[in-house]
PDB file of C-alpha atoms in Angstrom:
ATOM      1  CA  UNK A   1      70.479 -94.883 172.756  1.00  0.00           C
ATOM      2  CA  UNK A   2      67.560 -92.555 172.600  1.00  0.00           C
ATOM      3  CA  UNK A   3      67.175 -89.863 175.217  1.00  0.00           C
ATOM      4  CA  UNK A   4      63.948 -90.281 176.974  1.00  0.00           C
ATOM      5  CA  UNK A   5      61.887 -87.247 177.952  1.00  0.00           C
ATOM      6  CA  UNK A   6      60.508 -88.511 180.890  1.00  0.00           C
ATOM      7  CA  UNK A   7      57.369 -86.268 180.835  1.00  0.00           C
ATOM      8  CA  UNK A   8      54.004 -86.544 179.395  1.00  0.00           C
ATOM      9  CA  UNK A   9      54.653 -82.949 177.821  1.00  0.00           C
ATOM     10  CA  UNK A  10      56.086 -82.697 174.384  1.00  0.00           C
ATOM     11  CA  UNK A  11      59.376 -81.467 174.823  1.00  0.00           C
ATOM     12  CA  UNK A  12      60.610 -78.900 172.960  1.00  0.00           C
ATOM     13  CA  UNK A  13      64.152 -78.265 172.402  1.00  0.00           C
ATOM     14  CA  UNK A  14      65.279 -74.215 171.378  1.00  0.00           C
ATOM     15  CA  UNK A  15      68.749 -72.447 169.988  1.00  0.00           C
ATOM     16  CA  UNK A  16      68.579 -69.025 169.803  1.00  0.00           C
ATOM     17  CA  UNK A  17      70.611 -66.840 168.069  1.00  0.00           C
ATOM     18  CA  UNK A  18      70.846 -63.679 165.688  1.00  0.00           C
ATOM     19  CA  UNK A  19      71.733 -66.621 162.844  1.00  0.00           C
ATOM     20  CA  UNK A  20      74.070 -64.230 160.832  1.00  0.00           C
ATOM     21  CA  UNK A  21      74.103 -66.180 159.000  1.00  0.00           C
ATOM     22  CA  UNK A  22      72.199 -70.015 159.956  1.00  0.00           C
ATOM     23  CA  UNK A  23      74.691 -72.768 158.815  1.00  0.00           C
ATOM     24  CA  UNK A  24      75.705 -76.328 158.904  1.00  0.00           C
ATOM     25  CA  UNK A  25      76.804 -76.649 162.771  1.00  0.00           C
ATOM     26  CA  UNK A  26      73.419 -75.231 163.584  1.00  0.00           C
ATOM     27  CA  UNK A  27      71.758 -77.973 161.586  1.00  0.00           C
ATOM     28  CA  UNK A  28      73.516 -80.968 162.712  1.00  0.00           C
ATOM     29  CA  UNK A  29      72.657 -80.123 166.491  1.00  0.00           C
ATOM     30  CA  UNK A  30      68.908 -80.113 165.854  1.00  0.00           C
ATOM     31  CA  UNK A  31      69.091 -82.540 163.589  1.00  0.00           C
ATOM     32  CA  UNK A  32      70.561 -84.780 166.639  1.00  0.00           C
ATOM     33  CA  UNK A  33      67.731 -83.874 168.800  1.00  0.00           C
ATOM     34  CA  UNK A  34      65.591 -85.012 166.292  1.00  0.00           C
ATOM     35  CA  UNK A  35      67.205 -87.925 165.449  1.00  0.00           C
ATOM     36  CA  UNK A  36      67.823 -88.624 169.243  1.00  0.00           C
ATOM     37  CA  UNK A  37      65.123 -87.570 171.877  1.00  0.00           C
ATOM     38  CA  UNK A  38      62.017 -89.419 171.147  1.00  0.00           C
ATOM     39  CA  UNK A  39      58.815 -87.198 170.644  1.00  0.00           C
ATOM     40  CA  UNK A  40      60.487 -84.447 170.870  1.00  0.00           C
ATOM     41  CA  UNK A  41      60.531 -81.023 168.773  1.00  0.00           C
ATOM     42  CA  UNK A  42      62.906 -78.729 167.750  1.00  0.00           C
ATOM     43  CA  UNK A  43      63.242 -75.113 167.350  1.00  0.00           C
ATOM     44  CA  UNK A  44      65.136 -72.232 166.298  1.00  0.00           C
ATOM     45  CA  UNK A  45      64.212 -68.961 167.778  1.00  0.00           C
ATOM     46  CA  UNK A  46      65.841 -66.523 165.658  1.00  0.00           C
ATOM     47  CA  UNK A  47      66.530 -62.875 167.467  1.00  0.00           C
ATOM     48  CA  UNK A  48      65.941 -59.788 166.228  1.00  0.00           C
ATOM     49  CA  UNK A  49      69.411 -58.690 167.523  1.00  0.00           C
ATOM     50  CA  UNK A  50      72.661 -60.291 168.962  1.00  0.00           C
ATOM     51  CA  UNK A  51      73.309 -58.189 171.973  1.00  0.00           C
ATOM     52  CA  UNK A  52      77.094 -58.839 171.402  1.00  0.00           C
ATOM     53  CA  UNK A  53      77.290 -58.239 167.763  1.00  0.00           C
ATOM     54  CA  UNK A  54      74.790 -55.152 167.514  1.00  0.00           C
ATOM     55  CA  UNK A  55      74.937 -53.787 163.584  1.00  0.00           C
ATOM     56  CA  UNK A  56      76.762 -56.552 162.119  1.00  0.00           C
ATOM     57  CA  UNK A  57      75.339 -57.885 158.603  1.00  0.00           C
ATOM     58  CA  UNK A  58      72.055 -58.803 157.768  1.00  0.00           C
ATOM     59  CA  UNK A  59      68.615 -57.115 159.035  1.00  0.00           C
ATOM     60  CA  UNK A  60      66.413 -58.811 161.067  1.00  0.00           C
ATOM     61  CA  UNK A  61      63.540 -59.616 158.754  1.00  0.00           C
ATOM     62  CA  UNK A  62      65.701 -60.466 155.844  1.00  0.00           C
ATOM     63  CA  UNK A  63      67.700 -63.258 158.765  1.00  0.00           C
ATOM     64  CA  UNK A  64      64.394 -64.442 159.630  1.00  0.00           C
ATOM     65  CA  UNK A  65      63.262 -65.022 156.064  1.00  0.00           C
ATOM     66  CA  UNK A  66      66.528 -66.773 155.076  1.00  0.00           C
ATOM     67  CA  UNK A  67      66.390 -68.920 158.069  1.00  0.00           C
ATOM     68  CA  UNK A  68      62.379 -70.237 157.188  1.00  0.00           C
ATOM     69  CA  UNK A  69      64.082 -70.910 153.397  1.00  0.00           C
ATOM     70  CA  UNK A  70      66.757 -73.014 154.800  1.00  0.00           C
ATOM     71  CA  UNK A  71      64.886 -75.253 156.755  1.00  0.00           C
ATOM     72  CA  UNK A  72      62.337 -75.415 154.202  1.00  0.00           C
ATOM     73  CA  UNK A  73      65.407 -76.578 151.827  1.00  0.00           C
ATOM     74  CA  UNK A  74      66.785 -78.566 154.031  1.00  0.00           C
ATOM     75  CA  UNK A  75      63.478 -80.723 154.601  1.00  0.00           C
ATOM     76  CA  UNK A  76      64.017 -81.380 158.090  1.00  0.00           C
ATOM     77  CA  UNK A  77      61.009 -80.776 160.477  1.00  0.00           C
ATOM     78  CA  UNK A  78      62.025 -77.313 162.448  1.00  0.00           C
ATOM     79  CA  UNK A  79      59.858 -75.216 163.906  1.00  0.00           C
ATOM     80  CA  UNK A  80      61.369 -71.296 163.368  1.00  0.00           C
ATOM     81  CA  UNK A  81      60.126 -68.907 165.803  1.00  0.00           C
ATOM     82  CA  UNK A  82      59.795 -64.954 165.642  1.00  0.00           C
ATOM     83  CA  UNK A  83      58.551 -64.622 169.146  1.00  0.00           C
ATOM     84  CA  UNK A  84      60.816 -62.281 170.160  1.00  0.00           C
ATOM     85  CA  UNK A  85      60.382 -59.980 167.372  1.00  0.00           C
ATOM     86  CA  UNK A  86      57.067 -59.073 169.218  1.00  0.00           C
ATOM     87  CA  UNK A  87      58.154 -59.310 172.921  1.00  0.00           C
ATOM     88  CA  UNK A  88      59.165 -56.205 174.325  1.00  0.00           C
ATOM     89  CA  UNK A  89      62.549 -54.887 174.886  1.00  0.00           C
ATOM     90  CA  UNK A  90      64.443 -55.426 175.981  1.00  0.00           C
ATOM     91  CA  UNK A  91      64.988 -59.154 174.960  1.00  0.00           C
ATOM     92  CA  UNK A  92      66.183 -62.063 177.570  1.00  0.00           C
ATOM     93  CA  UNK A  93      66.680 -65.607 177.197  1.00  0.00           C
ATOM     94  CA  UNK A  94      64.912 -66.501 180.151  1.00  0.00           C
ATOM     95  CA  UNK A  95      61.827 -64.391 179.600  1.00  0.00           C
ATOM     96  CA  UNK A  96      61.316 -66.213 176.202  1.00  0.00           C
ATOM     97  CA  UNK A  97      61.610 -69.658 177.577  1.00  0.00           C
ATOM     98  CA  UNK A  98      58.894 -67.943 180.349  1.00  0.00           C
ATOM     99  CA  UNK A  99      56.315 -66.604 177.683  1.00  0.00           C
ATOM    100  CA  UNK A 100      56.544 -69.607 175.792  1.00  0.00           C
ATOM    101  CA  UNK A 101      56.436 -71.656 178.357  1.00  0.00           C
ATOM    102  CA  UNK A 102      52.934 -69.561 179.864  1.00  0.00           C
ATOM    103  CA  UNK A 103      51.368 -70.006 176.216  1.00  0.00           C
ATOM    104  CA  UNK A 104      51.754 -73.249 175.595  1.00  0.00           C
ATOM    105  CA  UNK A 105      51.308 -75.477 178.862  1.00  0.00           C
ATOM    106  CA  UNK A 106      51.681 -79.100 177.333  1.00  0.00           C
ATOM    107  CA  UNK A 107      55.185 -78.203 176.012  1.00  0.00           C
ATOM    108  CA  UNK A 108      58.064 -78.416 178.250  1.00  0.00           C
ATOM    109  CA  UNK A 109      60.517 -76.240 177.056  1.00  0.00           C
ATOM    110  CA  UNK A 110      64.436 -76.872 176.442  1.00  0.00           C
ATOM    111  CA  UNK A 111      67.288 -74.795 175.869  1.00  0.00           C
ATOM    112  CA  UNK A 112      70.145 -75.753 173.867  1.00  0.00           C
ATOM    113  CA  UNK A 113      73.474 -74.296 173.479  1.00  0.00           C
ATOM    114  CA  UNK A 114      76.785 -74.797 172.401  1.00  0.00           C
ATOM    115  CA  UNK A 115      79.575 -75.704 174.601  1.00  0.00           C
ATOM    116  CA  UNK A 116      81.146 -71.746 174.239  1.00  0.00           C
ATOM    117  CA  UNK A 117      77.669 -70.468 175.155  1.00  0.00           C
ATOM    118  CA  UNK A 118      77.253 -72.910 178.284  1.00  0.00           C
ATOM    119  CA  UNK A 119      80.093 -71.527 180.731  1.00  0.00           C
ATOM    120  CA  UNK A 120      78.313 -67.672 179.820  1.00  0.00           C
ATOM    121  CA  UNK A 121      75.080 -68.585 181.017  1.00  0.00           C
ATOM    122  CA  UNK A 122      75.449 -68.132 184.625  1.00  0.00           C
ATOM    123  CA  UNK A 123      76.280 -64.027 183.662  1.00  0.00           C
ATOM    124  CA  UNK A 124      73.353 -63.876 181.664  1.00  0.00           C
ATOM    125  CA  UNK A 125      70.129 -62.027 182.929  1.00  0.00           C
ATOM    126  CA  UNK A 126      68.297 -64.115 185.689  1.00  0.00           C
ATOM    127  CA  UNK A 127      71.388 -66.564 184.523  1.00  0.00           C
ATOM    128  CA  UNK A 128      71.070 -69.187 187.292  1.00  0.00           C
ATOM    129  CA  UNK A 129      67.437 -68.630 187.638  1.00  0.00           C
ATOM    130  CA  UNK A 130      67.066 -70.021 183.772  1.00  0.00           C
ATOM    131  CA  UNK A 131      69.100 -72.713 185.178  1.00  0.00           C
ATOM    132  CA  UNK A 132      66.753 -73.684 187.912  1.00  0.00           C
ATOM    133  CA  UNK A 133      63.454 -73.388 185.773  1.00  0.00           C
ATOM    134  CA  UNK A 134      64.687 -75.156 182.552  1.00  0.00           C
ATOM    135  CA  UNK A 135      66.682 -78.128 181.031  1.00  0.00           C
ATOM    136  CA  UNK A 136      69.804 -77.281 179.579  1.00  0.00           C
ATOM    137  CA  UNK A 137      71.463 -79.881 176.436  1.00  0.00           C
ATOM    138  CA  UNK A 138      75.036 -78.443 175.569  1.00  0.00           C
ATOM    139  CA  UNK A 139      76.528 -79.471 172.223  1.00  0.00           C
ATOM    140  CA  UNK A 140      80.328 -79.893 171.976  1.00  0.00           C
ATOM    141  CA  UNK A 141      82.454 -77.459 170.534  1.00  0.00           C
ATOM    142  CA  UNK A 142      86.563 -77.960 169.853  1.00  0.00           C
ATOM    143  CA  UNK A 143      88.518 -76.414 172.439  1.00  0.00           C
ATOM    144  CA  UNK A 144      85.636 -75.974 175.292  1.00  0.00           C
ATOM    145  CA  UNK A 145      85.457 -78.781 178.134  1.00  0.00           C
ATOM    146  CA  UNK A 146      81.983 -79.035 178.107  1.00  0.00           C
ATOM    147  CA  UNK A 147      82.044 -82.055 180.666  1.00  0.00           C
ATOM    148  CA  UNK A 148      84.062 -80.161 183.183  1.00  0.00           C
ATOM    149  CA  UNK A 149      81.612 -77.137 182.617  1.00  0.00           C
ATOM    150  CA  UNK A 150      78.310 -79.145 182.994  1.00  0.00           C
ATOM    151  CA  UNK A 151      79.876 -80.744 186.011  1.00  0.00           C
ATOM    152  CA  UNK A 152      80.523 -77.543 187.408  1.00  0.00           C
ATOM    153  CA  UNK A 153      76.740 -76.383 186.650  1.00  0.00           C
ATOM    154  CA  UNK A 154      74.964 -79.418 187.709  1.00  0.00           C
ATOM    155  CA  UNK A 155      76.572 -78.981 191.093  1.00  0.00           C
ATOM    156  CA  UNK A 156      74.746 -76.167 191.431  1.00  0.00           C
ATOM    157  CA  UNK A 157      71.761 -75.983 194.121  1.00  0.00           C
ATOM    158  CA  UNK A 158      68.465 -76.347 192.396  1.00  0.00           C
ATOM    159  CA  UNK A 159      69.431 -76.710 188.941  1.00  0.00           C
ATOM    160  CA  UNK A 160      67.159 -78.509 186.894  1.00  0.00           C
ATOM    161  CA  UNK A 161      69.548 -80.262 184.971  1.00  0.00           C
ATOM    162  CA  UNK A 162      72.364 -79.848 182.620  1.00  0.00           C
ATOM    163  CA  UNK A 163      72.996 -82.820 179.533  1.00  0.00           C
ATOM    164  CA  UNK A 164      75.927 -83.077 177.392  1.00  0.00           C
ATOM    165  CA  UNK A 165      74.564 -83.876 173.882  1.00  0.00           C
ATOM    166  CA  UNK A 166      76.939 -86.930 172.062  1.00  0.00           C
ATOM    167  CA  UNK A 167      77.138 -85.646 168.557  1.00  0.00           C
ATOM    168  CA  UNK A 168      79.397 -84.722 165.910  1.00  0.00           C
ATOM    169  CA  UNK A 169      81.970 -81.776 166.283  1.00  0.00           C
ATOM    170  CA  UNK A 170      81.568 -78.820 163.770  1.00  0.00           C
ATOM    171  CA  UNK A 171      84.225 -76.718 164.097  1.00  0.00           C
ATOM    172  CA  UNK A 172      82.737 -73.726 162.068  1.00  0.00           C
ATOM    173  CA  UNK A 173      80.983 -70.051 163.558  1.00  0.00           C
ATOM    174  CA  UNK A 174      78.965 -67.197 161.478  1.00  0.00           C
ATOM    175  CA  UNK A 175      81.794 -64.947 162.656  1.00  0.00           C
ATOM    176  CA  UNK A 176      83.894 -67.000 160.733  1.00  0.00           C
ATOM    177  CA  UNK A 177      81.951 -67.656 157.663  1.00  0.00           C
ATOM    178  CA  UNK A 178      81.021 -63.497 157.821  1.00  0.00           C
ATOM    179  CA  UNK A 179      84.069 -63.068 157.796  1.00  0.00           C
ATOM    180  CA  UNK A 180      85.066 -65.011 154.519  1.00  0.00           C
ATOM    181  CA  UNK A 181      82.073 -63.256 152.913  1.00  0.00           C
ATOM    182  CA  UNK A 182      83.878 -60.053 153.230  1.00  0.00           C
ATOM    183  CA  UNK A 183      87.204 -61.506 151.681  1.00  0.00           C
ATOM    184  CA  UNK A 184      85.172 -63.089 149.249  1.00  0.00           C
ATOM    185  CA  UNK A 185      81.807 -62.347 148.285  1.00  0.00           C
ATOM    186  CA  UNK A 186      81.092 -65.385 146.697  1.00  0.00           C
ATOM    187  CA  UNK A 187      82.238 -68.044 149.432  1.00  0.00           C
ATOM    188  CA  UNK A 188      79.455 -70.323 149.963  1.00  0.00           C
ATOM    189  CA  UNK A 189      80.868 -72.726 152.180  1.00  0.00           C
ATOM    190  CA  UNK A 190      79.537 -74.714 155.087  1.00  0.00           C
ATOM    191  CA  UNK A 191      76.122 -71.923 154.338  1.00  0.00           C
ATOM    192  CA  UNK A 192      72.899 -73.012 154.814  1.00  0.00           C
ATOM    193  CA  UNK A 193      70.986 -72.757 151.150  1.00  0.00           C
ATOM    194  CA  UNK A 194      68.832 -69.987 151.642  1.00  0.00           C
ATOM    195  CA  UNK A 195      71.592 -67.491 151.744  1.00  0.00           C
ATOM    196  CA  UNK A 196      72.719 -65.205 149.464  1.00  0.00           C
ATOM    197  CA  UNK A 197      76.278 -66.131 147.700  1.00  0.00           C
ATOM    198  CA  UNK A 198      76.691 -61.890 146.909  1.00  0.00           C
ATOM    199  CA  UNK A 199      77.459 -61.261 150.926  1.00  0.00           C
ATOM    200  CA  UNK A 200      75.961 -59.371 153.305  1.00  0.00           C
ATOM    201  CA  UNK A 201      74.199 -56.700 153.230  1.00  0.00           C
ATOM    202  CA  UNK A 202      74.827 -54.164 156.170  1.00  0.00           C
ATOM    203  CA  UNK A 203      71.098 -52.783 156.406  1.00  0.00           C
ATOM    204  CA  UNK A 204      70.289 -51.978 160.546  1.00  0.00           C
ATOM    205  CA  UNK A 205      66.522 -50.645 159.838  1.00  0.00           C
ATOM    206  CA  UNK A 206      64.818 -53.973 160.717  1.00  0.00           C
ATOM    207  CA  UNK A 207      67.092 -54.435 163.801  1.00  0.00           C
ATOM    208  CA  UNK A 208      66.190 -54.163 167.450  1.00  0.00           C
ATOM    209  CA  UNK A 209      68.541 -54.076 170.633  1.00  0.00           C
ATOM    210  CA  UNK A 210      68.517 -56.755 172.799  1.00  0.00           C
ATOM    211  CA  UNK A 211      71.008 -56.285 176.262  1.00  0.00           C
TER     212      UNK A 211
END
């Protein structure tokens, strides 16, 4: 069944993340909101810093670039965003999804996550707040109960709404494919194609901090 938007806006559904590096998890839950929510867009807003993995890998520009190549590659019709490689510091979720929002008033603006990422949000800055001002879709991850957390979040007062995405599990992280790079350089696995196979390269000067 198709999700319906319900709104006259064009909804437009976000992941954020540093993207170090972009691969096929990442993919296959836009790809499901395309393939899904009718009319709708979808976006990857990719940060100039992971507040929780400051210094790790690639710089920001060179992430950025590789993440434009690998949708390019991948022909599948993603918008990639460097809005917050201009906003000032430091960076929040919610005050993205707010200047976005401000700029562009016929969008309606969606964040998506992945199940690991959806029991954090209420400790994130203005946490709740994001809740109450924008949708949430959560994508299933093994081992997280994202039911029981959306539940939990949804019973919230004021929320605007939480939805548990139906797709298929991808049991894969760039921690863990990082991770193989440095055992073996040339591990290309589960990558999206505009990576590098020679591994990372640990170069901070393009990199901002985001708390």
């Amino acid at each position: 069944m198709k999700m319906k938007t319900g709104t006259e806006k064009l909804k437009t559904a976000l992941l954020f993340g540093s993207f170090n590096p972009l691969h096929e998890g990442h993919l296959a839950i836009l790809k499901y909101v395309l393939e899904n929510c009718r009319d709708c867009r979808a976006g990857i807003v990719v940060s100039p810093e992971n507040p929780f993995k400051k210094g790790i890998g690639v710089n920001a520009a060179s992430r950025l670039e590789a993440v434009r190549r690998t949708v390019k590659e991948t022909g599948l019709d993603i918008d990639v965003l460097d809005v917050e490689f201009s906003l000032p510091q430091p960076l929040y979720t919610i005050n993205t999804l707010r200047y976005l929002r401000d700029g562009n008033p016929d969008r309606e603006y969606v964040l998506v996550v992945g199940a690991d990422c959806l029991a954090q949000i209420p400790q994130w800055h203005e946490g709740l707040q994001l809740l109450r001002e924008f949708e949430v879709w959560a994508y299933p991850r093994q081992g997280s109960d994202v039911e029981a957390t959306a539940a939990q979040l949804n019973a919230l007062e004021g929320i605007r709404s939480v939805t548990v995405l139906r797709g298929e599990l991808h049991n894969i992280s760039s921690t863990e494919i990082r991770n193989r790079r440095t055992r073996c350089p040339d591990w290309q696995g589960r990558v999206g194609f505009g990576f590098p196979r020679n591994g990372i390269r640990d170069d901070k000067s393009g990199d901002k901090s985001r708390k």
